[in-house]
């Protein structure tokens, strides 16, 4: 998979679909979440970083109100009409650019018709947020082309509205915050209550480490229902404990909380509360000692998701166990759960052995062969041409 800002493929796709050249090309990355899972909708903390795999969009403004879309992934030319754009009017991947155009217009932008070609190196449905990579690339490009003064903060809101109201996915702000605000060599420390961001140095390569992604390529069928039920449990927990959000509960409160909550809700709450504290500890450790100290926090995060939040699955658990046994300093599933990817922090010289161990372990278990690749903290959305 290619990284960086190679525009050849997207320009070719644009020329063959629409003829000529675009007004500009914008790129936005996928992300992995280093730590802080299912904390965003609890107004807590997360620590994702933007990766080198990215979506690129070539866009040219049209004189009429048509939106025409092509992707190098196929599916042919899709046409939308800006004036009749509303939730439910687009299908397939058109919901992402369509949703962003709609959300920008809801925010008062004078969005023109446009032709758009998409090319993306972010694997689809692997928990690396290929959908937000598209949305953030489109939002950055369209905001610039409309001449509206949308800052990054506004684009986080626009893409969240697109995702929640147009696509219909009840997600928080984690993915777009990483894709829009990421920076090379840094993780994005996100406070989901006030949406503030601090960049925290995360130079894994400089510490002789790499972040290996184990994409299990599985997505278990209860993923959507599982996400919704975890959100409901968190809301119930906050209500019973009398707080605005679980962000307001600390681990010192847990003993008392146990007496107030049913056992299942308590475990859901304990995950969120301890995960928030692990994010803060990870930030502190990165600042004080660098990446090599965060392994145990990644491990503890995985155990909490496996045992308390129950969003892991056999493939993710195996990825975590085998990477760790083969020399990873720490490993955890990343993303919403029930499939998708795990990440492992490994010494560069152990990488070959870790890869072999994972492939052998998956083969032995009879699981699908996972995709293995390393990622490093990269720049957020920006214009390429
Ligand atoms: P994730 O964001 O975790 O990768 P989602 O299910 O949220 O998974 O988003 C995946 C969807 O994004 C795909 O079903 C498809 O509609 C769209 N998508 C991602 N990459 C591309 C691409 N290169 N071309 C067309 N559609 C894409
Ligand atoms: Mg997505």
Short mmCIF file of C-alpha atoms and ligand atoms in Angstrom, two decimals:
data_model
loop_
_atom_site.label_atom_id
_atom_site.label_comp_id
_atom_site.label_asym_id
_atom_site.label_seq_id
_atom_site.Cartn_x
_atom_site.Cartn_y
_atom_site.Cartn_z
CA UNK A 1 0.00 0.00 0.00
CA UNK A 2 1.35 3.38 -0.95
CA UNK A 3 1.63 6.21 1.52
CA UNK A 4 2.33 9.90 1.09
CA UNK A 5 1.06 12.24 -1.52
CA UNK A 6 1.18 10.38 -4.84
CA UNK A 7 -1.57 11.93 -6.97
CA UNK A 8 -1.08 9.95 -10.21
CA UNK A 9 -3.93 7.49 -9.73
CA UNK A 10 -6.54 10.00 -8.61
CA UNK A 11 -5.63 12.39 -11.44
CA UNK A 12 -5.90 9.54 -13.97
CA UNK A 13 -9.28 8.54 -12.55
CA UNK A 14 -10.45 12.14 -12.73
CA UNK A 15 -9.28 12.61 -16.32
CA UNK A 16 -10.87 9.42 -17.57
CA UNK A 17 -14.23 10.10 -15.86
CA UNK A 18 -14.56 13.83 -16.42
CA UNK A 19 -11.78 14.90 -18.78
CA UNK A 20 -9.10 17.47 -18.03
CA UNK A 21 -7.72 18.37 -14.63
CA UNK A 22 -9.33 19.16 -11.26
CA UNK A 23 -9.26 22.49 -9.42
CA UNK A 24 -7.37 20.78 -6.63
CA UNK A 25 -6.49 17.49 -4.91
CA UNK A 26 -6.94 17.01 -1.17
CA UNK A 27 -5.81 14.17 1.04
CA UNK A 28 -7.04 13.00 4.44
CA UNK A 29 -5.69 10.01 6.37
CA UNK A 30 -7.23 7.06 8.13
CA UNK A 31 -6.33 6.63 11.78
CA UNK A 32 -5.59 4.15 14.47
CA UNK A 33 -6.55 4.78 18.03
CA UNK A 34 -3.51 4.26 20.23
CA UNK A 35 -5.69 4.12 23.33
CA UNK A 36 -9.07 5.39 24.56
CA UNK A 37 -11.84 3.17 23.17
CA UNK A 38 -15.56 3.89 23.56
CA UNK A 39 -14.66 6.93 25.63
CA UNK A 40 -15.60 9.53 23.02
CA UNK A 41 -19.37 9.35 23.47
CA UNK A 42 -18.80 9.40 27.23
CA UNK A 43 -17.18 12.83 26.88
CA UNK A 44 -13.84 11.33 27.85
CA UNK A 45 -10.34 11.14 26.41
CA UNK A 46 -8.81 9.40 23.42
CA UNK A 47 -5.39 9.29 21.81
CA UNK A 48 -5.61 8.42 18.10
CA UNK A 49 -3.06 9.22 15.44
CA UNK A 50 -3.38 9.85 11.71
CA UNK A 51 -1.69 7.19 9.55
CA UNK A 52 0.05 7.31 6.18
CA UNK A 53 -2.80 5.47 4.45
CA UNK A 54 -5.14 8.11 3.09
CA UNK A 55 -8.02 9.06 0.82
CA UNK A 56 -7.35 11.52 -1.98
CA UNK A 57 -10.04 13.44 -3.80
CA UNK A 58 -9.65 15.40 -7.02
CA UNK A 59 -12.41 18.00 -7.26
CA UNK A 60 -13.56 20.45 -9.93
CA UNK A 61 -16.37 22.90 -9.44
CA UNK A 62 -19.24 22.73 -11.95
CA UNK A 63 -21.41 25.55 -13.26
CA UNK A 64 -24.64 23.64 -12.44
CA UNK A 65 -26.00 21.88 -9.33
CA UNK A 66 -24.91 18.33 -10.23
CA UNK A 67 -22.49 16.26 -8.15
CA UNK A 68 -20.72 13.49 -10.07
CA UNK A 69 -18.58 10.94 -8.27
CA UNK A 70 -16.20 8.14 -9.24
CA UNK A 71 -13.94 5.92 -7.14
CA UNK A 72 -10.96 3.85 -8.24
CA UNK A 73 -12.64 1.07 -6.23
CA UNK A 74 -15.23 0.84 -9.01
CA UNK A 75 -18.98 1.13 -8.93
CA UNK A 76 -19.16 3.50 -11.90
CA UNK A 77 -20.28 7.09 -12.04
CA UNK A 78 -22.75 8.23 -9.37
CA UNK A 79 -24.79 11.39 -9.85
CA UNK A 80 -26.49 13.45 -7.15
CA UNK A 81 -28.49 16.66 -7.33
CA UNK A 82 -27.38 19.24 -4.77
CA UNK A 83 -30.81 20.83 -4.52
CA UNK A 84 -32.59 17.64 -3.56
CA UNK A 85 -29.81 16.37 -1.29
CA UNK A 86 -31.13 15.24 2.10
CA UNK A 87 -30.63 12.22 4.36
CA UNK A 88 -31.77 9.10 2.52
CA UNK A 89 -31.21 10.45 -0.99
CA UNK A 90 -27.77 8.88 -1.54
CA UNK A 91 -26.61 5.28 -1.31
CA UNK A 92 -23.28 3.43 -1.30
CA UNK A 93 -20.14 5.46 -0.84
CA UNK A 94 -21.89 8.55 -2.22
CA UNK A 95 -23.29 9.09 1.30
CA UNK A 96 -19.86 10.38 2.39
CA UNK A 97 -19.24 13.15 -0.17
CA UNK A 98 -23.01 13.74 -0.43
CA UNK A 99 -23.30 13.98 3.36
CA UNK A 100 -20.42 16.42 3.60
CA UNK A 101 -21.85 18.68 0.86
CA UNK A 102 -25.22 18.58 2.64
CA UNK A 103 -23.69 19.29 6.07
CA UNK A 104 -21.62 22.19 4.72
CA UNK A 105 -24.76 23.68 3.20
CA UNK A 106 -26.59 23.21 6.54
CA UNK A 107 -23.79 25.29 8.06
CA UNK A 108 -24.40 28.08 5.57
CA UNK A 109 -21.75 27.29 2.95
CA UNK A 110 -22.65 28.06 -0.66
CA UNK A 111 -21.68 24.63 -2.03
CA UNK A 112 -21.43 24.49 -5.84
CA UNK A 113 -21.93 21.42 -8.04
CA UNK A 114 -18.73 19.44 -8.48
CA UNK A 115 -17.04 16.49 -10.15
CA UNK A 116 -15.01 14.32 -7.77
CA UNK A 117 -12.69 11.35 -8.19
CA UNK A 118 -11.69 9.32 -5.13
CA UNK A 119 -8.71 7.07 -4.58
CA UNK A 120 -7.93 5.62 -1.16
CA UNK A 121 -5.28 3.39 0.35
CA UNK A 122 -7.18 3.02 3.63
CA UNK A 123 -8.50 -0.55 3.81
CA UNK A 124 -12.29 -0.61 3.92
CA UNK A 125 -14.04 -1.80 7.07
CA UNK A 126 -10.83 -2.61 8.98
CA UNK A 127 -11.43 -0.16 11.78
CA UNK A 128 -9.00 2.39 10.30
CA UNK A 129 -11.85 4.71 9.33
CA UNK A 130 -11.77 4.68 5.55
CA UNK A 131 -15.13 6.48 5.67
CA UNK A 132 -13.85 9.43 7.70
CA UNK A 133 -10.79 9.67 5.46
CA UNK A 134 -13.20 10.30 2.56
CA UNK A 135 -15.34 12.73 4.54
CA UNK A 136 -12.39 14.74 5.80
CA UNK A 137 -10.74 14.95 2.36
CA UNK A 138 -14.03 16.09 0.81
CA UNK A 139 -14.79 18.54 3.63
CA UNK A 140 -11.34 20.12 3.44
CA UNK A 141 -11.55 20.43 -0.34
CA UNK A 142 -15.12 21.71 -0.56
CA UNK A 143 -14.63 24.19 2.29
CA UNK A 144 -11.68 25.65 0.43
CA UNK A 145 -13.46 25.70 -2.93
CA UNK A 146 -16.53 27.45 -1.53
CA UNK A 147 -14.29 30.14 -0.08
CA UNK A 148 -16.07 29.79 3.25
CA UNK A 149 -13.95 30.37 6.32
CA UNK A 150 -14.28 26.94 7.89
CA UNK A 151 -11.58 26.17 10.44
CA UNK A 152 -10.61 22.66 11.48
CA UNK A 153 -12.98 22.90 14.43
CA UNK A 154 -15.88 23.64 12.07
CA UNK A 155 -14.94 20.74 9.83
CA UNK A 156 -15.04 18.37 12.81
CA UNK A 157 -18.63 19.49 13.38
CA UNK A 158 -19.52 19.30 9.67
CA UNK A 159 -18.20 15.75 9.27
CA UNK A 160 -19.90 14.65 12.47
CA UNK A 161 -23.21 15.99 11.20
CA UNK A 162 -22.64 14.24 7.86
CA UNK A 163 -21.87 10.97 9.63
CA UNK A 164 -24.67 11.16 12.23
CA UNK A 165 -27.52 12.69 10.25
CA UNK A 166 -26.79 11.81 6.61
CA UNK A 167 -24.92 8.48 6.80
CA UNK A 168 -26.88 7.52 9.93
CA UNK A 169 -23.95 6.30 12.03
CA UNK A 170 -24.11 7.50 15.66
CA UNK A 171 -20.36 8.10 15.98
CA UNK A 172 -18.46 10.63 18.09
CA UNK A 173 -15.66 12.97 16.98
CA UNK A 174 -12.63 10.74 17.39
CA UNK A 175 -12.08 9.69 13.79
CA UNK A 176 -12.39 13.06 12.11
CA UNK A 177 -10.38 14.77 14.84
CA UNK A 178 -7.47 12.45 14.08
CA UNK A 179 -7.87 12.74 10.32
CA UNK A 180 -8.18 16.53 10.35
CA UNK A 181 -5.79 17.39 13.15
CA UNK A 182 -3.10 14.69 13.07
CA UNK A 183 0.58 15.60 12.68
CA UNK A 184 3.64 13.55 11.78
CA UNK A 185 5.42 12.20 14.85
CA UNK A 186 2.49 12.98 17.13
CA UNK A 187 -0.63 11.45 18.60
CA UNK A 188 -3.78 13.55 18.94
CA UNK A 189 -4.78 13.87 22.61
CA UNK A 190 -8.47 14.57 22.39
CA UNK A 191 -10.79 15.79 25.10
CA UNK A 192 -14.19 14.81 23.77
CA UNK A 193 -16.03 17.10 26.21
CA UNK A 194 -14.76 20.42 24.90
CA UNK A 195 -13.28 18.94 21.70
CA UNK A 196 -9.89 20.44 22.50
CA UNK A 197 -6.80 18.79 21.10
CA UNK A 198 -3.17 18.64 22.14
CA UNK A 199 -0.50 17.06 19.99
CA UNK A 200 1.64 14.66 22.03
CA UNK A 201 5.01 13.50 20.69
CA UNK A 202 4.76 9.86 19.62
CA UNK A 203 7.93 9.12 17.72
CA UNK A 204 7.86 5.32 17.71
CA UNK A 205 10.51 5.04 14.98
CA UNK A 206 12.85 7.34 16.91
CA UNK A 207 12.56 4.94 19.87
CA UNK A 208 13.38 1.93 17.68
CA UNK A 209 9.75 0.79 17.70
CA UNK A 210 7.04 0.29 15.14
CA UNK A 211 3.28 0.01 15.36
CA UNK A 212 2.12 -3.15 13.63
CA UNK A 213 -1.51 -3.34 12.56
CA UNK A 214 -3.05 -6.80 12.48
CA UNK A 215 -6.15 -6.42 10.34
CA UNK A 216 -8.15 -9.55 11.12
CA UNK A 217 -10.33 -8.84 8.02
CA UNK A 218 -13.33 -10.09 9.97
CA UNK A 219 -16.37 -8.10 10.98
CA UNK A 220 -18.76 -9.93 13.25
CA UNK A 221 -22.43 -9.49 12.51
CA UNK A 222 -23.33 -8.13 15.96
CA UNK A 223 -20.98 -5.15 15.55
CA UNK A 224 -23.72 -2.56 15.05
CA UNK A 225 -26.05 -3.88 17.73
CA UNK A 226 -23.08 -4.30 20.07
CA UNK A 227 -22.07 -0.67 19.65
CA UNK A 228 -25.59 0.57 20.29
CA UNK A 229 -26.01 -1.59 23.39
CA UNK A 230 -22.66 -0.41 24.82
CA UNK A 231 -23.76 3.19 24.35
CA UNK A 232 -27.05 2.47 26.10
CA UNK A 233 -25.24 0.82 29.02
CA UNK A 234 -23.01 3.87 29.40
CA UNK A 235 -26.00 6.22 29.34
CA UNK A 236 -27.77 4.11 31.93
CA UNK A 237 -24.64 4.07 34.12
CA UNK A 238 -24.31 7.85 33.96
CA UNK A 239 -27.99 8.31 34.77
CA UNK A 240 -27.93 6.00 37.80
CA UNK A 241 -24.72 7.57 39.07
CA UNK A 242 -26.18 11.05 38.62
CA UNK A 243 -23.46 12.42 36.35
CA UNK A 244 -23.68 14.17 33.02
CA UNK A 245 -21.38 11.61 31.41
CA UNK A 246 -19.09 8.79 32.59
CA UNK A 247 -16.22 11.22 32.14
CA UNK A 248 -17.28 12.58 35.53
CA UNK A 249 -16.67 9.27 37.35
CA UNK A 250 -13.18 8.37 38.59
CA UNK A 251 -11.78 5.01 39.64
CA UNK A 252 -12.01 6.16 43.26
CA UNK A 253 -15.81 6.24 42.79
CA UNK A 254 -16.01 2.69 41.46
CA UNK A 255 -16.44 0.90 44.79
CA UNK A 256 -19.52 2.98 45.53
CA UNK A 257 -20.76 2.64 41.93
CA UNK A 258 -20.65 -1.14 42.24
CA UNK A 259 -23.37 -1.02 44.89
CA UNK A 260 -25.61 1.13 42.70
CA UNK A 261 -25.35 -0.61 39.34
CA UNK A 262 -26.33 -4.05 38.08
CA UNK A 263 -23.22 -6.20 37.51
CA UNK A 264 -23.20 -5.87 33.70
CA UNK A 265 -23.65 -2.09 33.67
CA UNK A 266 -20.96 -1.84 36.35
CA UNK A 267 -18.43 -3.64 34.16
CA UNK A 268 -19.29 -1.40 31.19
CA UNK A 269 -18.82 1.66 33.39
CA UNK A 270 -15.56 0.32 34.83
CA UNK A 271 -14.13 -0.03 31.34
CA UNK A 272 -14.89 3.57 30.41
CA UNK A 273 -13.67 4.99 33.71
CA UNK A 274 -10.40 3.06 33.74
CA UNK A 275 -9.86 3.62 30.01
CA UNK A 276 -10.08 7.39 30.48
CA UNK A 277 -7.44 7.12 33.19
CA UNK A 278 -5.25 4.94 30.94
CA UNK A 279 -5.37 7.61 28.24
CA UNK A 280 -4.18 10.22 30.72
CA UNK A 281 -1.45 7.87 31.96
CA UNK A 282 -0.37 7.17 28.38
CA UNK A 283 -0.06 10.88 27.62
CA UNK A 284 1.98 11.38 30.78
CA UNK A 285 4.22 8.42 29.98
CA UNK A 286 4.78 9.57 26.39
CA UNK A 287 5.78 13.01 27.61
CA UNK A 288 8.02 11.76 30.41
CA UNK A 289 9.58 8.61 29.01
CA UNK A 290 8.59 8.21 25.35
CA UNK A 291 6.79 5.38 23.56
CA UNK A 292 8.69 2.45 25.10
CA UNK A 293 6.89 2.91 28.45
CA UNK A 294 3.29 2.58 27.28
CA UNK A 295 3.14 -1.19 26.63
CA UNK A 296 1.47 -2.18 29.92
CA UNK A 297 -1.22 0.47 29.38
CA UNK A 298 -2.04 -0.98 25.96
CA UNK A 299 -2.25 -4.45 27.50
CA UNK A 300 -4.52 -3.28 30.31
CA UNK A 301 -6.74 -1.51 27.77
CA UNK A 302 -7.18 -4.73 25.82
CA UNK A 303 -8.00 -6.75 28.93
CA UNK A 304 -10.62 -4.18 29.88
CA UNK A 305 -12.24 -4.32 26.44
CA UNK A 306 -12.15 -8.10 26.41
CA UNK A 307 -13.45 -8.71 29.94
CA UNK A 308 -15.44 -5.64 31.01
CA UNK A 309 -16.72 -4.09 27.80
CA UNK A 310 -16.82 -7.43 25.91
CA UNK A 311 -16.16 -6.00 22.45
CA UNK A 312 -13.21 -8.19 21.47
CA UNK A 313 -13.45 -11.46 19.54
CA UNK A 314 -11.28 -14.59 19.20
CA UNK A 315 -9.35 -13.18 16.21
CA UNK A 316 -8.49 -9.94 18.03
CA UNK A 317 -7.54 -11.78 21.22
CA UNK A 318 -5.26 -14.08 19.25
CA UNK A 319 -3.64 -11.12 17.47
CA UNK A 320 -2.92 -9.52 20.82
CA UNK A 321 -1.66 -12.71 22.49
CA UNK A 322 0.62 -13.79 19.64
CA UNK A 323 2.19 -10.38 19.08
CA UNK A 324 2.88 -10.08 22.78
CA UNK A 325 4.33 -13.58 23.07
CA UNK A 326 6.62 -12.83 20.11
CA UNK A 327 8.06 -9.68 21.66
CA UNK A 328 5.54 -6.83 21.47
CA UNK A 329 5.83 -4.34 24.34
CA UNK A 330 2.05 -4.08 24.39
CA UNK A 331 -0.94 -4.74 22.16
CA UNK A 332 -4.65 -4.03 22.02
CA UNK A 333 -7.61 -4.17 19.73
CA UNK A 334 -8.35 -0.76 18.22
CA UNK A 335 -11.59 0.70 16.91
CA UNK A 336 -15.15 -0.21 17.74
CA UNK A 337 -14.52 -3.94 18.22
CA UNK A 338 -16.13 -7.24 17.16
CA UNK A 339 -13.51 -7.53 14.41
CA UNK A 340 -11.35 -5.02 12.59
CA UNK A 341 -7.77 -4.48 13.68
CA UNK A 342 -5.40 -4.83 16.60
CA UNK A 343 -2.22 -2.81 17.07
CA UNK A 344 1.03 -3.96 18.63
CA UNK A 345 3.97 -1.82 19.70
CA UNK A 346 7.08 -3.79 18.77
CA UNK A 347 10.84 -3.29 18.71
CA UNK A 348 11.81 -2.90 15.05
CA UNK A 349 14.22 -5.85 15.25
CA UNK A 350 11.43 -8.14 16.49
CA UNK A 351 9.07 -7.25 13.63
CA UNK A 352 9.85 -10.18 11.34
CA UNK A 353 9.40 -12.69 14.16
CA UNK A 354 6.14 -11.08 15.28
CA UNK A 355 4.71 -11.16 11.76
CA UNK A 356 5.63 -14.85 11.37
CA UNK A 357 4.13 -15.71 14.76
CA UNK A 358 0.84 -14.01 13.94
CA UNK A 359 0.51 -15.67 10.55
CA UNK A 360 1.34 -19.07 12.04
CA UNK A 361 -1.07 -18.56 14.94
CA UNK A 362 -3.94 -17.55 12.67
CA UNK A 363 -3.30 -20.51 10.36
CA UNK A 364 -3.25 -22.89 13.33
CA UNK A 365 -6.53 -21.51 14.62
CA UNK A 366 -8.13 -21.84 11.19
CA UNK A 367 -8.76 -18.07 11.00
CA UNK A 368 -8.62 -16.03 7.82
CA UNK A 369 -5.09 -14.82 6.97
CA UNK A 370 -4.77 -11.35 8.50
CA UNK A 371 -3.28 -8.33 6.73
CA UNK A 372 -0.16 -7.07 8.48
CA UNK A 373 1.32 -3.62 7.98
CA UNK A 374 3.04 -0.95 10.01
CA UNK A 375 1.73 2.58 10.49
CA UNK A 376 3.34 5.75 11.73
CA UNK A 377 1.90 9.05 12.93
CA UNK A 378 1.33 11.22 9.86
CA UNK A 379 -0.03 14.60 8.89
CA UNK A 380 -3.75 15.30 8.89
CA UNK A 381 -5.89 16.51 5.98
CA UNK A 382 -4.21 18.88 3.56
CA UNK A 383 -4.13 20.02 -0.03
CA UNK A 384 -1.75 18.18 -2.38
CA UNK A 385 -2.24 20.18 -5.58
P1 LIG B 1 -14.34 1.99 8.07
O1 LIG B 1 -14.61 3.46 8.11
O2 LIG B 1 -14.00 1.43 9.40
O3 LIG B 1 -13.34 1.60 7.04
P2 LIG B 1 -17.11 1.96 7.33
O4 LIG B 1 -18.09 0.86 7.17
O5 LIG B 1 -17.43 3.08 8.25
O6 LIG B 1 -15.71 1.27 7.67
O7 LIG B 1 -16.84 2.63 5.92
C1 LIG B 1 -16.58 1.84 4.81
C2 LIG B 1 -17.31 2.39 3.62
O8 LIG B 1 -16.58 3.53 3.09
C3 LIG B 1 -17.40 1.44 2.46
O9 LIG B 1 -18.52 0.59 2.55
C4 LIG B 1 -17.54 2.38 1.27
O10 LIG B 1 -18.87 2.82 1.15
C5 LIG B 1 -16.70 3.57 1.70
N1 LIG B 1 -15.34 3.55 1.11
C6 LIG B 1 -14.16 3.51 1.75
N2 LIG B 1 -13.12 3.59 0.88
C7 LIG B 1 -13.68 3.69 -0.35
C8 LIG B 1 -13.16 3.83 -1.68
N3 LIG B 1 -11.84 3.88 -1.91
N4 LIG B 1 -14.04 3.91 -2.70
C9 LIG B 1 -15.38 3.89 -2.48
N5 LIG B 1 -15.91 3.78 -1.27
C10 LIG B 1 -15.10 3.67 -0.22
MG1 LIG B 2 -16.17 4.33 9.29
#
